[in-house]
Tab-separated table of C-alpha atoms and ligand atoms in Angstrom:
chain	number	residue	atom	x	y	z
P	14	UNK	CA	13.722	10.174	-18.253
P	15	UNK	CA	14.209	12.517	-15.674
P	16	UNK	CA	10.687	14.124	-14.324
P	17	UNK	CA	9.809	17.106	-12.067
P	18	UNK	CA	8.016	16.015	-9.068
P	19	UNK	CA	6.965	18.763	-6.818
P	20	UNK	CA	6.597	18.047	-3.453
P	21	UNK	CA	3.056	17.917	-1.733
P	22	UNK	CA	4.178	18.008	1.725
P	23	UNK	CA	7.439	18.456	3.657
P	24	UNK	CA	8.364	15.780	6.479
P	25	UNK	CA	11.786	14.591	8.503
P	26	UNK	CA	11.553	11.120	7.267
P	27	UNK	CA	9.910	10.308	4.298
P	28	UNK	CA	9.390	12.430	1.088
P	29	UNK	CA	6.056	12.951	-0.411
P	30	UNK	CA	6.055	14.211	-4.188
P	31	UNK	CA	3.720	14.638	-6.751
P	32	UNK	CA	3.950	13.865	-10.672
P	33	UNK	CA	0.942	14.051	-13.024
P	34	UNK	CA	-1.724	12.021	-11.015
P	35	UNK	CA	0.926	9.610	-9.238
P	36	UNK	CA	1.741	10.179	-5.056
P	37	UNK	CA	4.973	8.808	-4.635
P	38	UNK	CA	6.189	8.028	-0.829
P	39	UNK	CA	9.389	7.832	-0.076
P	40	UNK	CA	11.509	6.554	2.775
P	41	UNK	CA	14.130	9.038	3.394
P	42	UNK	CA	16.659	7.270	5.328
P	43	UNK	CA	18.960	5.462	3.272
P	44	UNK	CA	21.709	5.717	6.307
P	45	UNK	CA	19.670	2.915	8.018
P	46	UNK	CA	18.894	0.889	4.920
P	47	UNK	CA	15.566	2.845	5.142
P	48	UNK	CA	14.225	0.965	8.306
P	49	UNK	CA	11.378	3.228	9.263
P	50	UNK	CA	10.836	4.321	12.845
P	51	UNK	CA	7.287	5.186	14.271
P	52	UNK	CA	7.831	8.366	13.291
P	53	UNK	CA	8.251	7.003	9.644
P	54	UNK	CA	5.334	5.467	10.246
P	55	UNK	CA	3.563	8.300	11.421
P	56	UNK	CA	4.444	10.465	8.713
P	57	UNK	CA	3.564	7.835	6.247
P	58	UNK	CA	-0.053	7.643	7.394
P	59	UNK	CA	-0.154	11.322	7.276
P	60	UNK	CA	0.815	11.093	3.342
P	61	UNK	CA	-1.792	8.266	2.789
P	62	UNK	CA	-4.706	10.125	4.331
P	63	UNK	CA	-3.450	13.033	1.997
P	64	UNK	CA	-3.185	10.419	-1.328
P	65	UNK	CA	-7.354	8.938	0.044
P	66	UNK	CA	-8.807	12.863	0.025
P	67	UNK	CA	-7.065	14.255	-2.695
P	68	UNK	CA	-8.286	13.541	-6.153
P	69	UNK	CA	-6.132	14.595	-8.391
P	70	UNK	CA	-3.935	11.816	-6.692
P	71	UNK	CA	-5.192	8.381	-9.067
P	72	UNK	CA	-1.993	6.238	-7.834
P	73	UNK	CA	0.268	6.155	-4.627
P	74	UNK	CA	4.027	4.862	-5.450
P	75	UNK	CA	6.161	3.718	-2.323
P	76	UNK	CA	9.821	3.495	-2.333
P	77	UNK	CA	12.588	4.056	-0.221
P	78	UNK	CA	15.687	6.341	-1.118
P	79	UNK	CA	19.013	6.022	-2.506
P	80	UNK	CA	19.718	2.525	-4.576
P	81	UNK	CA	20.486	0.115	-1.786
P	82	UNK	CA	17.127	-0.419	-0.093
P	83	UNK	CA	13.432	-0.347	-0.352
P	84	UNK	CA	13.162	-0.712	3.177
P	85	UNK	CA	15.167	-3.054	5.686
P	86	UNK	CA	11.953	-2.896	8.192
P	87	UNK	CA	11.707	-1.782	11.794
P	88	UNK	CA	14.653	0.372	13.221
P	89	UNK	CA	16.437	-2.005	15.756
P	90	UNK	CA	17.992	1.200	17.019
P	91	UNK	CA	14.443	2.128	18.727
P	92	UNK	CA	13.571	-1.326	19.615
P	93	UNK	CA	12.949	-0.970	23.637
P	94	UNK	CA	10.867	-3.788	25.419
P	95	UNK	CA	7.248	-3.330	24.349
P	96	UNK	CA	8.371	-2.963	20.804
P	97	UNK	CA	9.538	0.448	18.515
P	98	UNK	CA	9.343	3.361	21.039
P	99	UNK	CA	8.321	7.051	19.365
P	100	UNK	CA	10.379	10.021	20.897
P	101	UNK	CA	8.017	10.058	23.826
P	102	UNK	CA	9.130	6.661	25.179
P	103	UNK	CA	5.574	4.889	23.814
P	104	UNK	CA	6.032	1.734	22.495
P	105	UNK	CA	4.234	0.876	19.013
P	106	UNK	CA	3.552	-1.284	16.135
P	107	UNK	CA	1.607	1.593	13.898
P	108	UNK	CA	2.931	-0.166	10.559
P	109	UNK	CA	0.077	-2.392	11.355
P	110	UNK	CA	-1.995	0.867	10.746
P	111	UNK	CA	-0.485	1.701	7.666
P	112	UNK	CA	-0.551	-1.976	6.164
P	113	UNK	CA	-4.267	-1.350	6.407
P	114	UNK	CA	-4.180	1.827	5.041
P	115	UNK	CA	-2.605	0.431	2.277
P	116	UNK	CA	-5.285	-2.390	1.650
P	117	UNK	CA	-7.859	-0.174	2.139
P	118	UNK	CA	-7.115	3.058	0.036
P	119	UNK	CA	-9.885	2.627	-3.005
P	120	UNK	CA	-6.614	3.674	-5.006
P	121	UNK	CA	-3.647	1.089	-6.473
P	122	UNK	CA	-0.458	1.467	-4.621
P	123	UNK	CA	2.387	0.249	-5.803
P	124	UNK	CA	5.769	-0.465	-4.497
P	125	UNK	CA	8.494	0.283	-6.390
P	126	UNK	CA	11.066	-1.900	-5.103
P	127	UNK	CA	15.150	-0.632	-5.236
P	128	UNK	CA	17.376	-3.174	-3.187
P	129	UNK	CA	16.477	-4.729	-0.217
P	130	UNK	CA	12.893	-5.089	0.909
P	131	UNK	CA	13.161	-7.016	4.151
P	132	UNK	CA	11.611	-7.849	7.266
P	133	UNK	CA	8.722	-5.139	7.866
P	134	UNK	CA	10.179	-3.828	4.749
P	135	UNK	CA	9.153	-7.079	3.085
P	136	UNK	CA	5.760	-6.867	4.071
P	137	UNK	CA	5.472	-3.359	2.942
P	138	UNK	CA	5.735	-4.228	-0.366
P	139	UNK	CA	3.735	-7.680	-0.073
P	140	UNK	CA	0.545	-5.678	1.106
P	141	UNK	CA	0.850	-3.108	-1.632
P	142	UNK	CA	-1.212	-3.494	-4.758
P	143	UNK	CA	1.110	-4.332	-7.461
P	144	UNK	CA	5.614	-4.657	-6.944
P	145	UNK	CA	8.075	-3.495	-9.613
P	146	UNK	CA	11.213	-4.462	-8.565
P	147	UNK	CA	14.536	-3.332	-9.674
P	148	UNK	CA	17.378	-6.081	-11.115
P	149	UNK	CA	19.227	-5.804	-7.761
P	150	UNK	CA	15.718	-6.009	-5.473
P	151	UNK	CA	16.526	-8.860	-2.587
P	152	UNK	CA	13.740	-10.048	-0.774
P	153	UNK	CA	13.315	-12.096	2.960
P	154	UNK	CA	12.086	-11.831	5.916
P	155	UNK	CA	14.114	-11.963	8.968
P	156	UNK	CA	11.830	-12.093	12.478
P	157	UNK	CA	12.525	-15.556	13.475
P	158	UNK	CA	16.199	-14.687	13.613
P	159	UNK	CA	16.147	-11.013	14.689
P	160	UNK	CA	13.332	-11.265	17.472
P	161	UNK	CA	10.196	-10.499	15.500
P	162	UNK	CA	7.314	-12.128	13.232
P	163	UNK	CA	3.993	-10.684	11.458
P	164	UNK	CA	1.726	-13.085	11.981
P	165	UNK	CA	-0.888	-10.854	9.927
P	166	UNK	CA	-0.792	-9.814	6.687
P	167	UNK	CA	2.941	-10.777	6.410
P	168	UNK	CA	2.080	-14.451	6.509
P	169	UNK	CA	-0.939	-14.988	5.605
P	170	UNK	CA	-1.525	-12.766	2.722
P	171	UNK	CA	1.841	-14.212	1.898
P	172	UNK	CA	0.572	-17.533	2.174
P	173	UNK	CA	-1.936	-16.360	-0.289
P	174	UNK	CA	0.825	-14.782	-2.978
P	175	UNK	CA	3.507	-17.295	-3.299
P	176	UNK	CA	1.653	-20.419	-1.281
P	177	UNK	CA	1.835	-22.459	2.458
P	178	UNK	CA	5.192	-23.711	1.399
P	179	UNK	CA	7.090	-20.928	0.226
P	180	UNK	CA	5.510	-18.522	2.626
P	181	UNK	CA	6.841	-21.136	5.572
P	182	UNK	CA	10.232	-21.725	4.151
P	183	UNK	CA	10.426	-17.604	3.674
P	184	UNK	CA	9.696	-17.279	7.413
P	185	UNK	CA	11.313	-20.396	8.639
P	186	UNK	CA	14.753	-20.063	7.262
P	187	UNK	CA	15.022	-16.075	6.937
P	188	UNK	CA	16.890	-16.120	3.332
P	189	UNK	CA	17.076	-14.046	1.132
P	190	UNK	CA	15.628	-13.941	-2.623
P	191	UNK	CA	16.789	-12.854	-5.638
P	192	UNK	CA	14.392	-10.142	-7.914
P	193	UNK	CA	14.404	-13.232	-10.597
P	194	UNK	CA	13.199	-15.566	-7.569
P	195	UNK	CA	10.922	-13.529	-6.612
P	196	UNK	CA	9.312	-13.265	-9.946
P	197	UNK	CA	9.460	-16.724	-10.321
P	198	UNK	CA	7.261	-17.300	-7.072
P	199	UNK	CA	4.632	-14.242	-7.977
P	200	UNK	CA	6.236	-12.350	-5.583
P	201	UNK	CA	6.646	-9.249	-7.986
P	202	UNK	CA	4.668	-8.141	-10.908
P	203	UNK	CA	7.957	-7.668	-13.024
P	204	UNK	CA	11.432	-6.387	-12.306
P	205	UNK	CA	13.400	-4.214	-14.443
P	206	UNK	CA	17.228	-2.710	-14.646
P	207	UNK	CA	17.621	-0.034	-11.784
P	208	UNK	CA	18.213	2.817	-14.323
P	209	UNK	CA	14.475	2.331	-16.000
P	210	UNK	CA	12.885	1.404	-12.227
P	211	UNK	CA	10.973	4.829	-12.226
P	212	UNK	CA	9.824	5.073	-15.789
P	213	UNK	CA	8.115	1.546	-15.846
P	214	UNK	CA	6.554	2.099	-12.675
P	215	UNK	CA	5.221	5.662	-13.874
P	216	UNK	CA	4.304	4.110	-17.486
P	217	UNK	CA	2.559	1.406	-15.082
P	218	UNK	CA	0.594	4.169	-13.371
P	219	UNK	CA	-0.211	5.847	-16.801
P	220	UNK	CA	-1.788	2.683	-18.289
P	221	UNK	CA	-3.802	2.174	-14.755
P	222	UNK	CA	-4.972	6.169	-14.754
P	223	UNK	CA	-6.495	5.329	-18.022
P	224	UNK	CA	-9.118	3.028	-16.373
P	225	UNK	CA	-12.125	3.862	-14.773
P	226	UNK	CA	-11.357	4.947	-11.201
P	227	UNK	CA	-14.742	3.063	-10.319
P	228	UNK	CA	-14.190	-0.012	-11.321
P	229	UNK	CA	-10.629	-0.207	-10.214
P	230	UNK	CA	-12.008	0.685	-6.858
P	231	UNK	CA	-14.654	-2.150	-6.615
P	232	UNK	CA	-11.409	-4.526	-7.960
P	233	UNK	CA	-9.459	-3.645	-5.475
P	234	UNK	CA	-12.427	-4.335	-2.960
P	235	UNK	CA	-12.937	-7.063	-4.040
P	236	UNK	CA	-10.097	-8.963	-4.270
P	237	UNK	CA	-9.996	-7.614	-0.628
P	238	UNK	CA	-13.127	-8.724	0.390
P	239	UNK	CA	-12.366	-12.609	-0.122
P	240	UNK	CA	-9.259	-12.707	2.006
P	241	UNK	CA	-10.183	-9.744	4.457
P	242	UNK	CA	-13.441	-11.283	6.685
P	243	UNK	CA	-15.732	-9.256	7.655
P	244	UNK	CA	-13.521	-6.017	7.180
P	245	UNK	CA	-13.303	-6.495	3.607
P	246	UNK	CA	-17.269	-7.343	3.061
P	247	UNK	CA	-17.704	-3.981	4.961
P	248	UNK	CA	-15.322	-2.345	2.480
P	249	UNK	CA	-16.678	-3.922	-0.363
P	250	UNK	CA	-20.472	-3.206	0.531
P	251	UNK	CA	-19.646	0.317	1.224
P	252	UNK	CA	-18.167	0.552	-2.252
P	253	UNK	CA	-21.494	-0.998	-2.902
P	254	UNK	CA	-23.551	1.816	-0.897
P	255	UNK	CA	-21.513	4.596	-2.363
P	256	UNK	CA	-22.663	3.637	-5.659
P	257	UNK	CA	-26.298	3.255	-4.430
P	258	UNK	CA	-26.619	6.966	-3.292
P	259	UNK	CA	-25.567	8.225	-6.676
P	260	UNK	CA	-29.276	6.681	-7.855
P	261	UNK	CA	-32.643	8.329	-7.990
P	262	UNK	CA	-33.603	5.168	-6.390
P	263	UNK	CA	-31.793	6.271	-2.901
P	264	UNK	CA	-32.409	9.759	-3.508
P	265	UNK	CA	-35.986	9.298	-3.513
P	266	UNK	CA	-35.912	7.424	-0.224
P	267	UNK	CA	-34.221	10.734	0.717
P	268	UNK	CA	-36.463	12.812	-0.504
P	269	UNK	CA	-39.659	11.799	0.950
P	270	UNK	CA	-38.704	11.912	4.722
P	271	UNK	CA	-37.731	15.476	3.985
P	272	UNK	CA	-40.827	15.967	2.150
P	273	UNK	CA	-43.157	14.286	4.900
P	274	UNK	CA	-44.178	11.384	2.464
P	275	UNK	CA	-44.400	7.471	1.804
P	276	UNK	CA	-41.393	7.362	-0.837
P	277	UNK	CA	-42.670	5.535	-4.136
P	278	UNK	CA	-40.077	3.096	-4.704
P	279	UNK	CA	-42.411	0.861	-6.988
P	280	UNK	CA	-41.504	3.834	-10.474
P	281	UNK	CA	-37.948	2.172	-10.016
P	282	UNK	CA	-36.658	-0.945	-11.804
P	283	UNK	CA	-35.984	-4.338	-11.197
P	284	UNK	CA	-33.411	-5.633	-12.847
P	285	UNK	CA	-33.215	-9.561	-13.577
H	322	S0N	C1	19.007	-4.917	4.886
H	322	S0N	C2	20.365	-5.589	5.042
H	322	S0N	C3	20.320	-7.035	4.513
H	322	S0N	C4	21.388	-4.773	4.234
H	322	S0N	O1	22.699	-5.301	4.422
H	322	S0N	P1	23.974	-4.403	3.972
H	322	S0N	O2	23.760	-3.829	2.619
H	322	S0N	O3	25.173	-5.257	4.199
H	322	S0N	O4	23.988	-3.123	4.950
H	322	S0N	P2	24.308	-3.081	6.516
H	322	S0N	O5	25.734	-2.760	6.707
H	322	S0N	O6	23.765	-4.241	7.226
H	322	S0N	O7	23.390	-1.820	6.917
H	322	S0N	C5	23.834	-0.488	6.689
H	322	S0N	C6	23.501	0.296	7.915
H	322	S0N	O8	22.080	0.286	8.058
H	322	S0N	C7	21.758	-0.188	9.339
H	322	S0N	N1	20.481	-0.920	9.289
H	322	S0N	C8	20.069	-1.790	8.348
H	322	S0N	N2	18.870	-2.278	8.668
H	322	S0N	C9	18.522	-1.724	9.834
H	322	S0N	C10	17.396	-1.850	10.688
H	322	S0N	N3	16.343	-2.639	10.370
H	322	S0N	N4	17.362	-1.121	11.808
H	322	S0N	C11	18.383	-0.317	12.135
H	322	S0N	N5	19.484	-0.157	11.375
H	322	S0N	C12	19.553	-0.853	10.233
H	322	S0N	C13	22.884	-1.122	9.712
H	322	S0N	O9	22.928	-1.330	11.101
H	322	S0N	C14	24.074	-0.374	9.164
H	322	S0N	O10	24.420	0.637	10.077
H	322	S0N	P3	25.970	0.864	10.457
H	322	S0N	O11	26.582	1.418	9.218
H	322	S0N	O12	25.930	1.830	11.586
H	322	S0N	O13	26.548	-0.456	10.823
H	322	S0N	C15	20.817	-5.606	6.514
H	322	S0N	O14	21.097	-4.277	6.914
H	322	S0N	C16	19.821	-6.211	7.441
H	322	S0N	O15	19.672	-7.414	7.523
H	322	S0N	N6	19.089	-5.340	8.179
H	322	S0N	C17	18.211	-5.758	9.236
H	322	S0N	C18	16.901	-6.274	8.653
H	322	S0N	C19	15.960	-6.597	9.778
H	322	S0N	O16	16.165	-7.564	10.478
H	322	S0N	N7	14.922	-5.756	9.978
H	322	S0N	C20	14.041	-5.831	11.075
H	322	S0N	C21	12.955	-6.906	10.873
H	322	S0N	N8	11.929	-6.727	11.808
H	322	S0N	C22	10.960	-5.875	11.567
H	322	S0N	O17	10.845	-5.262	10.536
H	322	S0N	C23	10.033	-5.700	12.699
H	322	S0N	C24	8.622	-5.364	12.335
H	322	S0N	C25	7.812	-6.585	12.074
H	322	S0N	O18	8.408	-7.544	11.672
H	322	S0N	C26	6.381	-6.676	12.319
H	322	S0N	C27	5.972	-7.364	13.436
H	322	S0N	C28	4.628	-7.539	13.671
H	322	S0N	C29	3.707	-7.026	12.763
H	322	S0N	C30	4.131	-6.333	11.642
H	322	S0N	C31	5.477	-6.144	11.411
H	322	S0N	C32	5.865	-5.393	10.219
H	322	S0N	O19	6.795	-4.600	10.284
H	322	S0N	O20	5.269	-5.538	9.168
């Protein structure tokens, strides 16, 4: 089915577009197998702030353009020494930034995968929420033969998804997977022909903007919280806190130091 998305914002190298509750991001720069360049990466943080203070947005979507790639990672073109350098000659790894953003947005994101998610591209999609992948997805990382490795979230949450061993022998020996192999290994949530990609990831997105945007919030934070450390306890508890200051409970404690008083916390319950 062919939908109107409106855009939300204009940028050089992603596209940001808007359909009925769902953000989609796009990579725009299927000449390069959309590798993304800090600028990318820039502009893709912009979007996400937009997706966490806009609520009308329930869902963000990321994919990349054209029907060759998701992504194919960092842009070798701008690798200098020090890493991927921005226009102004600064070297930087701000995809680290945007991983996070990803994990932490109290939203689902999912990636929508076309053809090749690889390298950084690869870990893209592994930190999103949920993957629907395309019949002719491929799958790998390459660092250990290209000059690189994520020894973050690319590893270990991998580690976590598919297990030690596969996650090793994905990193060790750089090959590629198939979309069937990946769903095989948990990789993906379920993969599709190319020509219905869009539609089950927006019917996806419809069934999750049915839930209750509260509880898929704590979910997400809490599925965080186990693997994240102390980051994710801070995420979950604040989840926690928000909840708390919707409650007479906290607004009396508010209340009486504006009010000059001792607050009377005993009128409240205490549940078993
Ligand atoms: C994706 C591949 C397999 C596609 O092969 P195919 O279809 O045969 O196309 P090609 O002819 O190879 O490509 C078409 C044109 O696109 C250019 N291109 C492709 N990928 C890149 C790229 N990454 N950078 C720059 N250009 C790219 C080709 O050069 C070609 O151009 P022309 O027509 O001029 O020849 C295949 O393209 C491939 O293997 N690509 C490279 C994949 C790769 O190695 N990516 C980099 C991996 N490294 C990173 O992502 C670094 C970041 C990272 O790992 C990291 C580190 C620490 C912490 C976090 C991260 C993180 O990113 O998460």
């Amino acid at each position: 089915m062919k939908r109107e998305w409106t855009t939300l914002k204009e940028y050089d190298e992603i596209l940001f577009d808007f359909y009925k509750g769902i953000a989609k991001i796009t990579i725009n720069r299927p000449r390069y197998r959309n590798a993304f360049t800090p600028k990318t990466v820039k502009e893709m943080i912009d979007a996400m702030h937009i997706c966490r203070e806009n609520s009308d947005i329930y869902v963000v979507v990321f994919t990349g353009a054209g029907d060759k790639a998701f992504c194919a990672g960092g842009d070798q073109n701008v690798k200098g020494i020090g890493g991927y350098v921005d226009d102004s000659g600064v070297p930087r790894l701000n995809v680290l930034d945007l991983q996070k953003m990803i994990r932490s947005i109290p939203k689902p994101v999912i990636a929508m995968v076309n053809g090749y998610a690889i390298g950084g591209g690869h870990v893209l999609h592994v930190v999103c929420d949920l993957t629907i992948a395309s019949e002719n997805a491929i799958f790998g990382q390459t660092g250990p033969k290209v000059g690189s490795f994520d020894g973050g979230f690319g590893s270990s949450y991998l580690a976590r998804i598919v297990g030690q061993k596969k996650a090793r022998e994905i990193w060790y020996l750089c090959r590629q997977y198939s979309a069937k192999e990946a769903l095989d290994m948990g990789l993906v949530n379920c993969v599709v022909p190319h020509d219905q990609l869009e539609d089950e990831t927006v019917k996806w997105c419809e069934e999750i903007m049915e839930k209750s945007p509260i509880a898929l919030r704590m979910i997400k934070a809490g599925l965080n919280a186990e693997l994240d450390g102390q980051a994710g306890i801070q995420e979950l508890a604040g989840n926690a806190t928000l909840l708390y200051y919707f409650t007479e409970e906290s607004q009396e404690g508010r209340k009486a130091f504006l009010e000059k008083r001792k607050p009377d916390f005993k009128k409240f319950p205490k549940f078993p």
